[in-house]
Amino acid sequence: MHGMRMAAETMTEQAQIVQAEVKKLDEVNVKYKTAADSHRRVKVFKEGDMVMVFLKNERFPVGTYNKLKAQKYGVYKIVHIINDNAYVVDLPSSFGIFCYF
């Protein structure tokens, strides 16, 4: 009986320590987010705006991309707004990729 009570007290203390650490982590994460968001530029585009398109290799079908291929593809028109951070861009069909960004 005595050993079980000690084990229960130890588990309770450990749970409290873990909860305190989780609370500290949450507070620190809020600080990190605030610092990161201070550098963030929020830009909302409208339909018809012209935007520069940068494409990474993940956007292309397998075997169609090489490292010497251009990453800046030019200025294209926004055709449709999905939400504040997602747009449909009027890309040429020769790219062979989806036009959602």
PDB file of C-alpha atoms in Angstrom:
ATOM      1  CA  MET A   1       0.000   0.000   0.000  1.00  0.00           C
ATOM      2  CA  HIS A   2       2.703   2.439   0.981  1.00  0.00           C
ATOM      3  CA  GLY A   3       4.607   1.797  -2.263  1.00  0.00           C
ATOM      4  CA  MET A   4       1.505   2.395  -4.373  1.00  0.00           C
ATOM      5  CA  ARG A   5       0.862   5.748  -2.678  1.00  0.00           C
ATOM      6  CA  MET A   6       4.470   6.817  -3.353  1.00  0.00           C
ATOM      7  CA  ALA A   7       4.162   5.765  -6.998  1.00  0.00           C
ATOM      8  CA  ALA A   8       0.914   7.724  -7.347  1.00  0.00           C
ATOM      9  CA  GLU A   9       2.493  10.828  -5.804  1.00  0.00           C
ATOM     10  CA  THR A  10       5.506  10.510  -8.114  1.00  0.00           C
ATOM     11  CA  MET A  11       3.248  10.195 -11.157  1.00  0.00           C
ATOM     12  CA  THR A  12       1.251  13.236 -10.043  1.00  0.00           C
ATOM     13  CA  GLU A  13       4.433  15.287  -9.635  1.00  0.00           C
ATOM     14  CA  GLN A  14       5.688  14.187 -13.061  1.00  0.00           C
ATOM     15  CA  ALA A  15       2.353  15.084 -14.672  1.00  0.00           C
ATOM     16  CA  GLN A  16       2.501  18.550 -13.097  1.00  0.00           C
ATOM     17  CA  ILE A  17       6.073  19.034 -14.335  1.00  0.00           C
ATOM     18  CA  VAL A  18       5.056  18.014 -17.860  1.00  0.00           C
ATOM     19  CA  GLN A  19       2.066  20.386 -17.792  1.00  0.00           C
ATOM     20  CA  ALA A  20       4.311  23.246 -16.657  1.00  0.00           C
ATOM     21  CA  GLU A  21       6.772  22.515 -19.477  1.00  0.00           C
ATOM     22  CA  VAL A  22       3.960  22.400 -22.038  1.00  0.00           C
ATOM     23  CA  LYS A  23       2.732  25.780 -20.793  1.00  0.00           C
ATOM     24  CA  LYS A  24       6.259  27.224 -21.125  1.00  0.00           C
ATOM     25  CA  LEU A  25       6.537  25.826 -24.660  1.00  0.00           C
ATOM     26  CA  ASP A  26       3.226  27.423 -25.622  1.00  0.00           C
ATOM     27  CA  GLU A  27       4.395  30.798 -24.290  1.00  0.00           C
ATOM     28  CA  VAL A  28       7.700  30.549 -26.167  1.00  0.00           C
ATOM     29  CA  ASN A  29       5.928  29.508 -29.373  1.00  0.00           C
ATOM     30  CA  VAL A  30       3.746  32.615 -29.133  1.00  0.00           C
ATOM     31  CA  LYS A  31       6.920  34.733 -28.894  1.00  0.00           C
ATOM     32  CA  TYR A  32       8.438  32.955 -31.929  1.00  0.00           C
ATOM     33  CA  LYS A  33       5.234  33.449 -33.923  1.00  0.00           C
ATOM     34  CA  THR A  34       5.096  37.147 -33.041  1.00  0.00           C
ATOM     35  CA  ALA A  35       8.714  37.611 -34.123  1.00  0.00           C
ATOM     36  CA  ALA A  36       8.174  35.718 -37.385  1.00  0.00           C
ATOM     37  CA  ASP A  37       4.941  37.546 -38.184  1.00  0.00           C
ATOM     38  CA  SER A  38       6.612  40.926 -37.729  1.00  0.00           C
ATOM     39  CA  HIS A  39       8.653  40.214 -40.897  1.00  0.00           C
ATOM     40  CA  ARG A  40       5.726  38.830 -42.864  1.00  0.00           C
ATOM     41  CA  ARG A  41       4.354  40.886 -45.732  1.00  0.00           C
ATOM     42  CA  VAL A  42       0.689  40.307 -46.389  1.00  0.00           C
ATOM     43  CA  LYS A  43      -0.298  41.052 -49.965  1.00  0.00           C
ATOM     44  CA  VAL A  44      -3.810  40.391 -51.216  1.00  0.00           C
ATOM     45  CA  PHE A  45      -4.243  40.478 -54.983  1.00  0.00           C
ATOM     46  CA  LYS A  46      -7.343  41.234 -57.041  1.00  0.00           C
ATOM     47  CA  GLU A  47      -8.607  39.613 -60.220  1.00  0.00           C
ATOM     48  CA  GLY A  48      -6.789  41.088 -63.171  1.00  0.00           C
ATOM     49  CA  ASP A  49      -3.601  41.885 -61.234  1.00  0.00           C
ATOM     50  CA  MET A  50      -0.367  40.868 -62.890  1.00  0.00           C
ATOM     51  CA  VAL A  51       1.925  38.719 -60.725  1.00  0.00           C
ATOM     52  CA  MET A  52       5.414  37.292 -61.152  1.00  0.00           C
ATOM     53  CA  VAL A  53       5.385  33.494 -61.167  1.00  0.00           C
ATOM     54  CA  PHE A  54       8.212  31.554 -59.521  1.00  0.00           C
ATOM     55  CA  LEU A  55       8.010  27.781 -59.975  1.00  0.00           C
ATOM     56  CA  LYS A  56       9.926  25.099 -58.105  1.00  0.00           C
ATOM     57  CA  ASN A  57      10.726  21.637 -59.389  1.00  0.00           C
ATOM     58  CA  GLU A  58       7.918  20.063 -57.326  1.00  0.00           C
ATOM     59  CA  ARG A  59       5.355  21.801 -59.563  1.00  0.00           C
ATOM     60  CA  PHE A  60       6.457  19.987 -62.718  1.00  0.00           C
ATOM     61  CA  PRO A  61       5.738  16.414 -63.841  1.00  0.00           C
ATOM     62  CA  VAL A  62       8.504  13.891 -63.199  1.00  0.00           C
ATOM     63  CA  GLY A  63      11.213  14.024 -65.836  1.00  0.00           C
ATOM     64  CA  THR A  64      10.311  17.449 -67.246  1.00  0.00           C
ATOM     65  CA  TYR A  65      12.401  19.585 -64.910  1.00  0.00           C
ATOM     66  CA  ASN A  66      16.140  20.034 -64.731  1.00  0.00           C
ATOM     67  CA  LYS A  67      18.186  22.223 -62.436  1.00  0.00           C
ATOM     68  CA  LEU A  68      19.198  24.603 -65.223  1.00  0.00           C
ATOM     69  CA  LYS A  69      15.602  25.400 -66.108  1.00  0.00           C
ATOM     70  CA  ALA A  70      14.417  28.913 -65.278  1.00  0.00           C
ATOM     71  CA  GLN A  71      12.648  29.431 -61.963  1.00  0.00           C
ATOM     72  CA  LYS A  72      11.133  32.817 -62.824  1.00  0.00           C
ATOM     73  CA  TYR A  73       8.562  32.386 -65.551  1.00  0.00           C
ATOM     74  CA  GLY A  74       7.265  35.881 -66.043  1.00  0.00           C
ATOM     75  CA  VAL A  75       4.281  38.026 -65.292  1.00  0.00           C
ATOM     76  CA  TYR A  76       0.836  36.450 -65.571  1.00  0.00           C
ATOM     77  CA  LYS A  77      -2.698  37.601 -64.902  1.00  0.00           C
ATOM     78  CA  ILE A  78      -4.795  36.456 -61.929  1.00  0.00           C
ATOM     79  CA  VAL A  79      -7.962  34.945 -63.368  1.00  0.00           C
ATOM     80  CA  HIS A  80      -9.819  33.932 -60.207  1.00  0.00           C
ATOM     81  CA  ILE A  81      -9.447  34.365 -56.447  1.00  0.00           C
ATOM     82  CA  ILE A  82     -10.002  31.247 -54.338  1.00  0.00           C
ATOM     83  CA  ASN A  83      -9.211  32.941 -50.995  1.00  0.00           C
ATOM     84  CA  ASP A  84      -6.752  35.555 -49.679  1.00  0.00           C
ATOM     85  CA  ASN A  85      -3.823  33.208 -50.188  1.00  0.00           C
ATOM     86  CA  ALA A  86      -4.855  31.094 -53.205  1.00  0.00           C
ATOM     87  CA  TYR A  87      -5.291  32.221 -56.790  1.00  0.00           C
ATOM     88  CA  VAL A  88      -5.865  30.853 -60.278  1.00  0.00           C
ATOM     89  CA  VAL A  89      -3.241  32.259 -62.639  1.00  0.00           C
ATOM     90  CA  ASP A  90      -3.476  32.327 -66.442  1.00  0.00           C
ATOM     91  CA  LEU A  91      -0.492  30.079 -67.237  1.00  0.00           C
ATOM     92  CA  PRO A  92       0.221  28.741 -70.715  1.00  0.00           C
ATOM     93  CA  SER A  93      -0.928  25.152 -71.234  1.00  0.00           C
ATOM     94  CA  SER A  94       2.580  24.296 -72.465  1.00  0.00           C
ATOM     95  CA  PHE A  95       3.788  24.326 -68.836  1.00  0.00           C
ATOM     96  CA  GLY A  96       1.789  21.167 -68.176  1.00  0.00           C
ATOM     97  CA  ILE A  97       1.071  22.111 -64.546  1.00  0.00           C
ATOM     98  CA  PHE A  98      -1.956  23.235 -62.562  1.00  0.00           C
ATOM     99  CA  CYS A  99      -2.549  26.974 -62.533  1.00  0.00           C
ATOM    100  CA  TYR A 100      -3.538  27.134 -58.836  1.00  0.00           C
ATOM    101  CA  PHE A 101      -1.237  29.000 -56.455  1.00  0.00           C
TER     102      PHE A 101
END
